[in-house]
PDB file of C-alpha atoms in Angstrom:
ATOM      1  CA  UNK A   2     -33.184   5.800 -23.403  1.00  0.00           C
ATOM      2  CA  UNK A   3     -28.711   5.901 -22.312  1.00  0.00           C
ATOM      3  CA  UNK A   4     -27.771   9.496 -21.779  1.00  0.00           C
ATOM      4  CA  UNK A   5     -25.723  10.064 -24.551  1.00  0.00           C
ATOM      5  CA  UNK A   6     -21.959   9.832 -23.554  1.00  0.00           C
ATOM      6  CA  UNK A   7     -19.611  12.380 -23.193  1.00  0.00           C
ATOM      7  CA  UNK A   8     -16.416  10.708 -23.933  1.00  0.00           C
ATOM      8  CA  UNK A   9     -15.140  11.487 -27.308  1.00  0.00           C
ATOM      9  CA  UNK A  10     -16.269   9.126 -30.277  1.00  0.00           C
ATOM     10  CA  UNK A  11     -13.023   7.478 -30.422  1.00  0.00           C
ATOM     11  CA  UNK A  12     -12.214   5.318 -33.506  1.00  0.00           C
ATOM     12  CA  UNK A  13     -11.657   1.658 -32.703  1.00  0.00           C
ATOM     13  CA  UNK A  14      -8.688   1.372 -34.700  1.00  0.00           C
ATOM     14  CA  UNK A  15      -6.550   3.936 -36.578  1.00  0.00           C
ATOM     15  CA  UNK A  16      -2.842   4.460 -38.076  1.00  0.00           C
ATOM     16  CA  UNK A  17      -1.290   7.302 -36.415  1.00  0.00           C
ATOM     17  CA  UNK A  18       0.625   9.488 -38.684  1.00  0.00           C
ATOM     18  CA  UNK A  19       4.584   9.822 -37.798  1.00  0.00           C
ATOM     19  CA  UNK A  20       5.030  13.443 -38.583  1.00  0.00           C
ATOM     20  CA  UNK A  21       1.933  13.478 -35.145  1.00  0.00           C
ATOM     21  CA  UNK A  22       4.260  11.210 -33.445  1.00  0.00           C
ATOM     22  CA  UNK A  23       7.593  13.432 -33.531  1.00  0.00           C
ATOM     23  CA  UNK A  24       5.420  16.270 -32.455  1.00  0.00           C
ATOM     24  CA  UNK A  25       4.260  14.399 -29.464  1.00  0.00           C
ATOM     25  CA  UNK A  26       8.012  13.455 -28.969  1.00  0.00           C
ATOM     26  CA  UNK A  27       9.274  16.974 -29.130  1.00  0.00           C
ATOM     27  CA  UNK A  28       6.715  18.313 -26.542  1.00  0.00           C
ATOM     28  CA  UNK A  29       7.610  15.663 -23.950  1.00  0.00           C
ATOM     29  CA  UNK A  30      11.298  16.521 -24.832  1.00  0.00           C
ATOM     30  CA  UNK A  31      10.684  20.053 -24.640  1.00  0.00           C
ATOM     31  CA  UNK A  32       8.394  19.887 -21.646  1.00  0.00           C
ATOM     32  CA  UNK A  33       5.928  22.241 -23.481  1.00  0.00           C
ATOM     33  CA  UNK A  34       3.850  22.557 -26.990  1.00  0.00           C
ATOM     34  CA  UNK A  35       5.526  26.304 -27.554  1.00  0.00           C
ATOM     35  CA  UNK A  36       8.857  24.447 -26.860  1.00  0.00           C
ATOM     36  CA  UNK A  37       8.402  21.924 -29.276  1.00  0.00           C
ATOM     37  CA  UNK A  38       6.730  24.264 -31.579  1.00  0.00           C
ATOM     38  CA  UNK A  39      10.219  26.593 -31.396  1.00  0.00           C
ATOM     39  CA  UNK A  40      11.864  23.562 -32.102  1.00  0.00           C
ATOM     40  CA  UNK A  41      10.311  22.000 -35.184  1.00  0.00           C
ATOM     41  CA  UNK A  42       9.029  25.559 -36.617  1.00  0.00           C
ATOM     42  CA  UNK A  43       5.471  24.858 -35.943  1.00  0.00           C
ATOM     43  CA  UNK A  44       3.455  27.810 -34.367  1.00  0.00           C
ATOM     44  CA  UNK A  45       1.896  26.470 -30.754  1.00  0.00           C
ATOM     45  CA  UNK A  46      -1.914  26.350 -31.951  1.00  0.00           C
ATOM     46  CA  UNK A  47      -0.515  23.702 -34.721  1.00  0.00           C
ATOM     47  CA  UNK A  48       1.215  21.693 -32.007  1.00  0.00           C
ATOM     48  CA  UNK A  49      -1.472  21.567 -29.715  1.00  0.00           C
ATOM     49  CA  UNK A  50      -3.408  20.456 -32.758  1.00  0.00           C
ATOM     50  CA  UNK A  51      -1.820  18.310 -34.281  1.00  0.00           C
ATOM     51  CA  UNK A  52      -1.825  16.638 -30.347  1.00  0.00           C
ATOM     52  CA  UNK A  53      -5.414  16.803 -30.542  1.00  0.00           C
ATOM     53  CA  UNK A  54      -5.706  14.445 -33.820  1.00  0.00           C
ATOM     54  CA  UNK A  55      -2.912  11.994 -32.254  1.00  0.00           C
ATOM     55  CA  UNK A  56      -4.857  11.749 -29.512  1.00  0.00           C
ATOM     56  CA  UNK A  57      -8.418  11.054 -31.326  1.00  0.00           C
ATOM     57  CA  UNK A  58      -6.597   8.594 -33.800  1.00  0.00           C
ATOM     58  CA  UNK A  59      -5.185   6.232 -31.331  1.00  0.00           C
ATOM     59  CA  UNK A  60      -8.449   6.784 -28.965  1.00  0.00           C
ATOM     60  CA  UNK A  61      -6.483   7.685 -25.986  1.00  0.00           C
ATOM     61  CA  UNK A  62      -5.552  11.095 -23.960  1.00  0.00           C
ATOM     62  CA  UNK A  63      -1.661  11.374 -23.764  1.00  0.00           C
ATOM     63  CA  UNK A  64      -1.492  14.691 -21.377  1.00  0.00           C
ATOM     64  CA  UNK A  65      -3.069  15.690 -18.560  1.00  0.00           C
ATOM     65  CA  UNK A  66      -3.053  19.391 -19.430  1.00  0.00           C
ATOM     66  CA  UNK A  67      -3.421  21.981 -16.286  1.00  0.00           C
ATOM     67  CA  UNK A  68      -3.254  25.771 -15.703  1.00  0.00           C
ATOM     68  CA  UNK A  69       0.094  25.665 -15.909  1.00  0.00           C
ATOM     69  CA  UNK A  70       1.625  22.066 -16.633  1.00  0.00           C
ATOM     70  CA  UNK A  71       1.455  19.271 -19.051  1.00  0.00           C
ATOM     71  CA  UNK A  72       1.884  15.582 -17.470  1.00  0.00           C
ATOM     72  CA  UNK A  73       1.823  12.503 -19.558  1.00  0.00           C
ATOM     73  CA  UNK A  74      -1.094  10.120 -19.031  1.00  0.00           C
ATOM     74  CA  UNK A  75      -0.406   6.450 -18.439  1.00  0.00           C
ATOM     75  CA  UNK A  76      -1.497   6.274 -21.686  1.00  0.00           C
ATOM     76  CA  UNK A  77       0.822   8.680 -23.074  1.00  0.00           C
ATOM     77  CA  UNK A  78       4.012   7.203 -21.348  1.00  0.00           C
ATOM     78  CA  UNK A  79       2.783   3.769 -23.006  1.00  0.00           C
ATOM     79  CA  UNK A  80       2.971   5.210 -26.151  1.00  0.00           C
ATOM     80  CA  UNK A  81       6.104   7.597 -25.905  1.00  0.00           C
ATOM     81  CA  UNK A  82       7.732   4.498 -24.873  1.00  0.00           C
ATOM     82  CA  UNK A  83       6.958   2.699 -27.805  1.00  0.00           C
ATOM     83  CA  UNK A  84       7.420   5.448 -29.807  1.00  0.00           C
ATOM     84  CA  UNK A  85      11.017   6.376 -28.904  1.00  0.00           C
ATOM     85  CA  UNK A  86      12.418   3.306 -31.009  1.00  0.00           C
ATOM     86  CA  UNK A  87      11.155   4.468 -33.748  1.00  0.00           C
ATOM     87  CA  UNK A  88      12.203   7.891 -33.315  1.00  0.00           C
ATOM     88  CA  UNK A  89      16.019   6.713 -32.975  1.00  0.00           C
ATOM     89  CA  UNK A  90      15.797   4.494 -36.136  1.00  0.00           C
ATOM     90  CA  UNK A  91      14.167   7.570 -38.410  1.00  0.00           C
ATOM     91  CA  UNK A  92      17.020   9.417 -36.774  1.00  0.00           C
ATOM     92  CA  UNK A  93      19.431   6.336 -38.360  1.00  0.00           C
ATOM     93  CA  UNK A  94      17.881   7.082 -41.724  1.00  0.00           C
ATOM     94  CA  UNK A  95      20.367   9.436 -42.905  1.00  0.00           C
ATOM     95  CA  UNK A  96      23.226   7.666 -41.878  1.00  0.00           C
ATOM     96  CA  UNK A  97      22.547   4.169 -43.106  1.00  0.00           C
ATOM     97  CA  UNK A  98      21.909   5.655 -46.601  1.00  0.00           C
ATOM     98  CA  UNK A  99      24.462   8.173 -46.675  1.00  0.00           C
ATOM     99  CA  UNK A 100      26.885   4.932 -46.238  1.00  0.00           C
ATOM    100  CA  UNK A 101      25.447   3.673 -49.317  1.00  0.00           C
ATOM    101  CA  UNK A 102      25.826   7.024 -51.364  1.00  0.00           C
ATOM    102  CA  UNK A 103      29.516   6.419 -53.450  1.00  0.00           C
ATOM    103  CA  UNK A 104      31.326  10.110 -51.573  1.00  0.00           C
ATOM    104  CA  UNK A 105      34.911   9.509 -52.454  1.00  0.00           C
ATOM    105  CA  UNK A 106      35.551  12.535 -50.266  1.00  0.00           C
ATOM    106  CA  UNK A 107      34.116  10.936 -47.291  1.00  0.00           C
ATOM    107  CA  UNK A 108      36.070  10.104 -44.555  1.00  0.00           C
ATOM    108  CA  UNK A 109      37.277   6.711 -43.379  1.00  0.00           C
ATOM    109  CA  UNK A 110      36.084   5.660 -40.592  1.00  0.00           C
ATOM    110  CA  UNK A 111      38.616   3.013 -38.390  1.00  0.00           C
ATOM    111  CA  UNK A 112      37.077   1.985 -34.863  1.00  0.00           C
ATOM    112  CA  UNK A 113      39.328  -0.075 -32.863  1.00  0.00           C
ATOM    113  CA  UNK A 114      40.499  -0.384 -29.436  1.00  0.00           C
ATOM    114  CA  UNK A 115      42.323   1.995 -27.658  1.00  0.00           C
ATOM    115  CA  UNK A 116      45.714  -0.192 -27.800  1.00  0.00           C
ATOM    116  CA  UNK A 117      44.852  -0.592 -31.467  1.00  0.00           C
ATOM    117  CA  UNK A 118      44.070   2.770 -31.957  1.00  0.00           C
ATOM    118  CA  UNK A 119      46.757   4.309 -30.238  1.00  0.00           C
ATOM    119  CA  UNK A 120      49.167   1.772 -32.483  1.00  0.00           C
ATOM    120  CA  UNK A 121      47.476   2.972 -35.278  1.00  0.00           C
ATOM    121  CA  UNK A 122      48.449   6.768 -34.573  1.00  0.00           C
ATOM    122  CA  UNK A 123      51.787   5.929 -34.833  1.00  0.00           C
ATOM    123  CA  UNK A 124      51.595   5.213 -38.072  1.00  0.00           C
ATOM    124  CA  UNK A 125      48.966   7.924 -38.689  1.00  0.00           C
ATOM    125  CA  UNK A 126      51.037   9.524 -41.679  1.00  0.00           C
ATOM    126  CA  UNK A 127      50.632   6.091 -43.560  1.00  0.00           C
ATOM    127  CA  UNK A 128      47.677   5.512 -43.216  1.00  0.00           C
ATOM    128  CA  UNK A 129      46.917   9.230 -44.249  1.00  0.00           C
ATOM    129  CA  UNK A 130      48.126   8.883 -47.180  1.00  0.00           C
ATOM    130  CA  UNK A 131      46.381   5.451 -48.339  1.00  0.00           C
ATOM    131  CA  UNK A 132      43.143   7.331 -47.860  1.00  0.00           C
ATOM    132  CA  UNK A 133      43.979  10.444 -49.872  1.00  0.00           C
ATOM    133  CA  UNK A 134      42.268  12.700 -50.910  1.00  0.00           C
ATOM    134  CA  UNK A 135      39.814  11.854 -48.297  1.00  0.00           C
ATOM    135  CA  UNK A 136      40.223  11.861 -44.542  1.00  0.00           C
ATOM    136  CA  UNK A 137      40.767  10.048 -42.124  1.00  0.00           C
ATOM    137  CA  UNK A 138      38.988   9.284 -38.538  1.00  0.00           C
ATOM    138  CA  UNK A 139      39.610   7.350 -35.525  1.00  0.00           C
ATOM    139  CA  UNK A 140      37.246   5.988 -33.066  1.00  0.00           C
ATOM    140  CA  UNK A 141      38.304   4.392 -30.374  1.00  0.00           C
ATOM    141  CA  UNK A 142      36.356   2.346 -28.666  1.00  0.00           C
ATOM    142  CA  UNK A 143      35.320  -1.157 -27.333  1.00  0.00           C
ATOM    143  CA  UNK A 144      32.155  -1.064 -28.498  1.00  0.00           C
ATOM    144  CA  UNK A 145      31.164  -2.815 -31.342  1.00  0.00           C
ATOM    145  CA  UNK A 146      29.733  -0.192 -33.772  1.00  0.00           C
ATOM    146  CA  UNK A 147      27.351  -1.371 -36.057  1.00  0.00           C
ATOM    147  CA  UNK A 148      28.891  -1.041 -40.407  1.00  0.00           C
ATOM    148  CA  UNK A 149      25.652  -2.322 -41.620  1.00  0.00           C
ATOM    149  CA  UNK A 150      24.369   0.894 -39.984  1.00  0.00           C
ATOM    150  CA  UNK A 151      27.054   3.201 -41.254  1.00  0.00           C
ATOM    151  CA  UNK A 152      28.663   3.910 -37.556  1.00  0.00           C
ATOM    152  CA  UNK A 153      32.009   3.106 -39.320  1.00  0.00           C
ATOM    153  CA  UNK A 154      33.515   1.875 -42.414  1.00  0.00           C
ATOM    154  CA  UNK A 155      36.703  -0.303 -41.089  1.00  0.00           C
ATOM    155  CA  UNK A 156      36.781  -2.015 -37.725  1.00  0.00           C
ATOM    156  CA  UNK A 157      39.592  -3.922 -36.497  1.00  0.00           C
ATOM    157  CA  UNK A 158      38.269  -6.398 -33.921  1.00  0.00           C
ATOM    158  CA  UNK A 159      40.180  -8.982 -31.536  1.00  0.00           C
ATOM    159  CA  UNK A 160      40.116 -12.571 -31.052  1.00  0.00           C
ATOM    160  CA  UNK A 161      37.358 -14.154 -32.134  1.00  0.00           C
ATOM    161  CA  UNK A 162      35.745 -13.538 -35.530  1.00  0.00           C
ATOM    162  CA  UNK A 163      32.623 -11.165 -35.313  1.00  0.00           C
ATOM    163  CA  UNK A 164      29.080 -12.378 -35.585  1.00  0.00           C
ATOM    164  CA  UNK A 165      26.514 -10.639 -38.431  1.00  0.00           C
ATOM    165  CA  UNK A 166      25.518 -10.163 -41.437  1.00  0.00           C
ATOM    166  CA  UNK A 167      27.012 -12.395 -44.931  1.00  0.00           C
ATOM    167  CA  UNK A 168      27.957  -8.663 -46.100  1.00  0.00           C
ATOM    168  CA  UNK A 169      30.696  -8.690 -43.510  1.00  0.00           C
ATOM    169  CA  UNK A 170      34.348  -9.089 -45.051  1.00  0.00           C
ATOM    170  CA  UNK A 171      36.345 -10.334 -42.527  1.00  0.00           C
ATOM    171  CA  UNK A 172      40.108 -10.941 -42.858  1.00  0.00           C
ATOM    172  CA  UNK A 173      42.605 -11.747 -39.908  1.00  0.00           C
ATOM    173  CA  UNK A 174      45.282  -9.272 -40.308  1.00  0.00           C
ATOM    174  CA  UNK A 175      48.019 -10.224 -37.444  1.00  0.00           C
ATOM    175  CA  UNK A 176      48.166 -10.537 -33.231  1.00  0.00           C
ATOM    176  CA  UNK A 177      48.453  -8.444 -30.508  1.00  0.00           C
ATOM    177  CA  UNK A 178      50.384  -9.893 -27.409  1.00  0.00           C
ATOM    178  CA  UNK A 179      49.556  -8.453 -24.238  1.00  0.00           C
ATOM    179  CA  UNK A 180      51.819  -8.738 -20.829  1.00  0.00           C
ATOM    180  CA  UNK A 181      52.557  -7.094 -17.586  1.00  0.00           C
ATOM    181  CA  UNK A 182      55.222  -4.103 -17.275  1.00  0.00           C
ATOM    182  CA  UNK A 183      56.360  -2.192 -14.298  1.00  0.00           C
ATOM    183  CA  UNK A 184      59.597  -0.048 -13.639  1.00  0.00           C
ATOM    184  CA  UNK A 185      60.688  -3.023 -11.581  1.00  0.00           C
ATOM    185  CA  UNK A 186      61.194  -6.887 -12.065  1.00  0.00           C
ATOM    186  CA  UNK A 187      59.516  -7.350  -9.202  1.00  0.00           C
ATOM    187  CA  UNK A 188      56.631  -4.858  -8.179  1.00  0.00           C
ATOM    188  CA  UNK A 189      54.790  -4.958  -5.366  1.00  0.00           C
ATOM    189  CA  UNK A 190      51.766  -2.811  -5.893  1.00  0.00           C
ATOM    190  CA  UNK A 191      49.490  -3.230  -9.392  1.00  0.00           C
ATOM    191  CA  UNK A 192      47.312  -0.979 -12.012  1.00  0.00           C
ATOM    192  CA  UNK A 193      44.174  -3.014 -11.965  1.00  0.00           C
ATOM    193  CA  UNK A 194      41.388  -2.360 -14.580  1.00  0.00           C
ATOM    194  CA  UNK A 195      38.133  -1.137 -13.113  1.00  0.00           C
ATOM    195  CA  UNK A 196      35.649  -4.176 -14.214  1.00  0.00           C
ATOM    196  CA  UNK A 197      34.537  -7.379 -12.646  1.00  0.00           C
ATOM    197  CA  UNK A 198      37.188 -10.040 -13.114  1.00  0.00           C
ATOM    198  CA  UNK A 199      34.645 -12.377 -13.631  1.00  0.00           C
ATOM    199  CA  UNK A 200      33.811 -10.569 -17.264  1.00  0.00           C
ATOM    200  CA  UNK A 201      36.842  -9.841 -18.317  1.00  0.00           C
ATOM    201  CA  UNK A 202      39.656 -11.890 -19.734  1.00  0.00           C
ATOM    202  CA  UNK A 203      42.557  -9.219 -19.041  1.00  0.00           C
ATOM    203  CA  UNK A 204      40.784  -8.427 -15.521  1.00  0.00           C
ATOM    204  CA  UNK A 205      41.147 -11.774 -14.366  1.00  0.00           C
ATOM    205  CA  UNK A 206      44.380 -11.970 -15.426  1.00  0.00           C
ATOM    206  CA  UNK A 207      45.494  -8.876 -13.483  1.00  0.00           C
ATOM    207  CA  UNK A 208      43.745  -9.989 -10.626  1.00  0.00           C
ATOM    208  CA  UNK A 209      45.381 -13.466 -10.444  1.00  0.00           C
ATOM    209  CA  UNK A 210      49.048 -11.332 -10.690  1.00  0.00           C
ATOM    210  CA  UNK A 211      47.900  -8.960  -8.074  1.00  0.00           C
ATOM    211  CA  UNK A 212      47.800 -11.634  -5.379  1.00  0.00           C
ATOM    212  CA  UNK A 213      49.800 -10.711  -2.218  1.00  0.00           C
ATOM    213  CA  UNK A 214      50.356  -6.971  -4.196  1.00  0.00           C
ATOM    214  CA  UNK A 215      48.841  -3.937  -3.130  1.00  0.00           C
ATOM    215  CA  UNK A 216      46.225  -2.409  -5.842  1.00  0.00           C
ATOM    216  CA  UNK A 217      47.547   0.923  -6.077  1.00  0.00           C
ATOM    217  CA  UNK A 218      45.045   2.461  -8.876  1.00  0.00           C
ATOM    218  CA  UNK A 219      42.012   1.049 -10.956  1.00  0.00           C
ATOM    219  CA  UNK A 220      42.343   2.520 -14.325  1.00  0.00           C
ATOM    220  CA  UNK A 221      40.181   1.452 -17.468  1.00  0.00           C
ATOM    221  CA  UNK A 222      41.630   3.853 -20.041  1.00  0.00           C
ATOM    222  CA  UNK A 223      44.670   2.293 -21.060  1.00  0.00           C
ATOM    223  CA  UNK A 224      46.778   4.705 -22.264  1.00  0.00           C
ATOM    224  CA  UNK A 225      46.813   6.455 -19.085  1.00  0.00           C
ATOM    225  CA  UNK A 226      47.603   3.029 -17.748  1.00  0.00           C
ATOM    226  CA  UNK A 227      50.549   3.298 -19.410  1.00  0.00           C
ATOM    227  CA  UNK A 228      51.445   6.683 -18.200  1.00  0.00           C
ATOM    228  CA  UNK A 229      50.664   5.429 -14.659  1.00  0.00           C
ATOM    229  CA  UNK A 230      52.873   2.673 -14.669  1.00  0.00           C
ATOM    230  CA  UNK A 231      55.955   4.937 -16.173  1.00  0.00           C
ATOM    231  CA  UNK A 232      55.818   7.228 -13.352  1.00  0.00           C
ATOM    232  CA  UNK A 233      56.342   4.126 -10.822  1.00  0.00           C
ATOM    233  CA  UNK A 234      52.837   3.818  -9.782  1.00  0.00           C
ATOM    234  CA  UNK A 235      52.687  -0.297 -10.499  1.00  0.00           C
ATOM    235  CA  UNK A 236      52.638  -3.045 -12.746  1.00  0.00           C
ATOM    236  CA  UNK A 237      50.648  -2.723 -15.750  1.00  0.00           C
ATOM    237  CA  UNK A 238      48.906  -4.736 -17.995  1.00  0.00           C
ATOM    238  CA  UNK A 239      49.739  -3.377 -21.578  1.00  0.00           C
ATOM    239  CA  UNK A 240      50.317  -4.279 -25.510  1.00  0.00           C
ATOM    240  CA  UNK A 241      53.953  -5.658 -25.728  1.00  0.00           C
ATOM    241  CA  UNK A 242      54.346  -3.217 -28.437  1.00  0.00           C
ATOM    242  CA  UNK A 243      53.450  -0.213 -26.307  1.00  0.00           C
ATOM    243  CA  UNK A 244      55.427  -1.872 -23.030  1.00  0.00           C
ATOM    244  CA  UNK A 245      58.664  -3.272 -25.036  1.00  0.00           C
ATOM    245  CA  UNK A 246      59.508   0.055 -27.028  1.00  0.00           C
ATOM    246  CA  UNK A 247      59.829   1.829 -23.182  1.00  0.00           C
ATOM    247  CA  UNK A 248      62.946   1.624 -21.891  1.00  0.00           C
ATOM    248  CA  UNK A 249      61.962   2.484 -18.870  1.00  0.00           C
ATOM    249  CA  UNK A 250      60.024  -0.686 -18.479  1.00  0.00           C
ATOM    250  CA  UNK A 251      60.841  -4.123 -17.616  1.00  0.00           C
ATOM    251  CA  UNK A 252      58.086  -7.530 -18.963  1.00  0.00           C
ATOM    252  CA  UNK A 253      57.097  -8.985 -15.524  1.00  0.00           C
ATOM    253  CA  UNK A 254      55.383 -11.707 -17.524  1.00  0.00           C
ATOM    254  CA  UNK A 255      55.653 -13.422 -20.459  1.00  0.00           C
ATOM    255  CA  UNK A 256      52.510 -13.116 -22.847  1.00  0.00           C
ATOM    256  CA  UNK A 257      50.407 -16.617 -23.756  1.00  0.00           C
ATOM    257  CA  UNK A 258      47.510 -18.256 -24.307  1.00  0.00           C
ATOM    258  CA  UNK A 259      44.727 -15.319 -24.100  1.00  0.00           C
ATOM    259  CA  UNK A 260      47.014 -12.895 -23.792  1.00  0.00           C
ATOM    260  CA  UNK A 261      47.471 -13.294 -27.228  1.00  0.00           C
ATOM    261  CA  UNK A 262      45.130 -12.311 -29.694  1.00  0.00           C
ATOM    262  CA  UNK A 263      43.528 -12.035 -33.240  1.00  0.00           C
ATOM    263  CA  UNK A 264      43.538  -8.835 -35.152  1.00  0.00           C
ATOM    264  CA  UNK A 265      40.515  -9.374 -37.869  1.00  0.00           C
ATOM    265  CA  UNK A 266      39.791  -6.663 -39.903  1.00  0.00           C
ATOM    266  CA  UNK A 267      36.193  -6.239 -41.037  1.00  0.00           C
ATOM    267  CA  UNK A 268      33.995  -4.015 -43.880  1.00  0.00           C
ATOM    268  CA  UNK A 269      31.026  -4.164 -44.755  1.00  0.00           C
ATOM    269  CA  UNK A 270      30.899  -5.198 -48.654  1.00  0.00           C
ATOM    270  CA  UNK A 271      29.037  -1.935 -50.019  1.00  0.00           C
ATOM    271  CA  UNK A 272      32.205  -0.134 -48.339  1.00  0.00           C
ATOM    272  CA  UNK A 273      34.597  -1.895 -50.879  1.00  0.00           C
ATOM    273  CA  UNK A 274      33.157   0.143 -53.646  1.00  0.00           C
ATOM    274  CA  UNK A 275      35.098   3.117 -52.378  1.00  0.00           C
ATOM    275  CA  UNK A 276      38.848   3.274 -53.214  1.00  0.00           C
ATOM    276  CA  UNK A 277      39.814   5.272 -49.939  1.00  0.00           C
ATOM    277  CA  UNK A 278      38.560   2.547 -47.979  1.00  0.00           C
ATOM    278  CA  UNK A 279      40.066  -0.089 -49.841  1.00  0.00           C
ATOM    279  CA  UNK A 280      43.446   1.449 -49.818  1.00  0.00           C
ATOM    280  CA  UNK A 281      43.232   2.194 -46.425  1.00  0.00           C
ATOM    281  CA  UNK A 282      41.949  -1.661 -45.239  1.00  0.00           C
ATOM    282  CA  UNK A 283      44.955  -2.587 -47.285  1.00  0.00           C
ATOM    283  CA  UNK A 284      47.802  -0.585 -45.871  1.00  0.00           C
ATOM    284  CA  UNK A 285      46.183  -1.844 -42.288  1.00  0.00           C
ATOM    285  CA  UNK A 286      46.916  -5.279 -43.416  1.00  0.00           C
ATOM    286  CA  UNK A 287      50.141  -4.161 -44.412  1.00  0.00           C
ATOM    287  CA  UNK A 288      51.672  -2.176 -41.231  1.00  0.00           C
ATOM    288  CA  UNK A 289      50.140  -4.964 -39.009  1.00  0.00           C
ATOM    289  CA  UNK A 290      52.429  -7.605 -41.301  1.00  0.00           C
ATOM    290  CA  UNK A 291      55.483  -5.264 -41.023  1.00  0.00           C
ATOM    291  CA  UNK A 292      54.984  -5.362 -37.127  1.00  0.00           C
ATOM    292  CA  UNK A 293      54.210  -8.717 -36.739  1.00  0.00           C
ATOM    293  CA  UNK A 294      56.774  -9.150 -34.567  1.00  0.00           C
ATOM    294  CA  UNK A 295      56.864  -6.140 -32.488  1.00  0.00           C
ATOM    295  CA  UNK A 296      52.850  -6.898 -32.081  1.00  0.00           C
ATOM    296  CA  UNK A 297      53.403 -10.341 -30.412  1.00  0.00           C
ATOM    297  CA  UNK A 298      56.262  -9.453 -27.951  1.00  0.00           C
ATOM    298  CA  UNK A 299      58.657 -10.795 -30.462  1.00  0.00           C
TER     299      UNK A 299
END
């Protein structure tokens, strides 16, 4: 007769509960079980047992517990990696339905560029008042924040239209022209972005110009670019509307081609139901037609 075994009867299949799951999360974020119990509420004997039945529903140990430490099992780094996703997207919850909950005193959200955002401040009164009596809140950025998840409620994005979802609205709204500026007609040494020229448009332009120049600074942030190239630093590569309105600048080059590009504004359709964004995706459309001109270099 087999000796009987003295590995626990583990089930051969199971459903592990989530509310186990984000307790096993918290005590490999919080590098103990009375850490994770401080954080959730939970006294430690409840965290180390609600561990326990993790562990004995999936049929696996997930710590190698010792006198004093509490290392994850190969096991356990399997399944905190494939656990972590789902951690982020419960975290999402919230947000994605709070962005379908009507709140006319929410705040509009605008991500943009920085050159499009720091336009946009300009005429920060304006827009202010198109999305009373809520706020107003800028994000700038050139990432491409997700409205389907709630990240934003009104993105302006350049050039090409953006790829998604049919509940995208998408309007083109104007141009942006973009061009070289220095203190000089002719400068000899050039602000460079930091990135690989080969993955950026506006890098390899600025790379072509800085031929035979001396690279005096690499900066990404472009409103510091600006400030750099005022003080006599180098040429520049800015939005004619920022470069043009300095009169302590001179256009090196002439913007074409890709140095010219779409404006499209873009909401996600359960974001038209609220007046404050509506008025507010409408007075972009208008200050970007009253500029038109200014925008493109004109």
């Amino acid at each position: 007769m087999a000796a009987p075994s003295l590995d626990p009867p583990w089930p051969a299949e199971a459903e592990p509960s989530w509310d186990d799951l984000r307790i096993f999360l918290a005590v490999v974020a919080h590098g103990s079980m009375n850490g994770a119990g401080r954080s959730m509420g939970l006294s430690q004997p409840t965290v180390a047992r609600r561990v326990k039945a993790l562990e004995e529903t999936l049929g696996v140990s997930l710590f190698q517990r010792g006198p004093n430490s509490l290392d994850l099992t190969e096991a356990g780094r399997a399944v905190l990696e494939a656990a972590s996703p789902m951690a982020e997207a419960a975290n999402a919850v919230p947000r994605v339905a709070a962005a379908y909950r009507p709140d006319p005193s929410a705040p509009v959200r605008i991500t943009a560029t920085a050159s499009v955002s720091l336009f946009l401040s300009l005429h920060a009164a304006e827009i202010h008042e198109a999305a009373q009596p809520a706020e107003t809140a800028y994000i700038p950025t050139r990432r491409k924040l997700d409205l389907a998840a709630g990240e934003a409620d009104i993105a302006l994005r350049m050039r090409t239209l953006p790829d998604g979802s049919d509940d995208l609205v998408v309007r083109r709204i104007g141009q942006i022209a973009f061009a070289m500026y220095a203190r000089t007609p002719d400068p000899q040494a050039v602000i460079a972005p930091p990135e690989d020229p080969t993955l950026s448009r506006q890098a390899a332009y600025v790379a072509e110009f800085a031929k035979g120049r001396t690279i005096s600074a690499r900066i990404g942030d472009m409103p510091i670019r600006y400030q750099a190239a005022r003080t006599g630093l180098g040429a520049a590569f800015l939005p004619c509307w920022l470069g043009d309105s300095d009169p302590d600048l001179v256009q090196v080059t002439r913007p074409q081609g890709d140095l010219i590009e779409d404006v499209f504004l873009v909401i996600h359709r359960r974001s038209r139901s609220r007046e404050s964004v509506q008025r507010v995706a409408d007075a972009l459309a208008t200050l970007f037609k009253r500029h038109r001109k200014a925008l493109v270099g004109g």
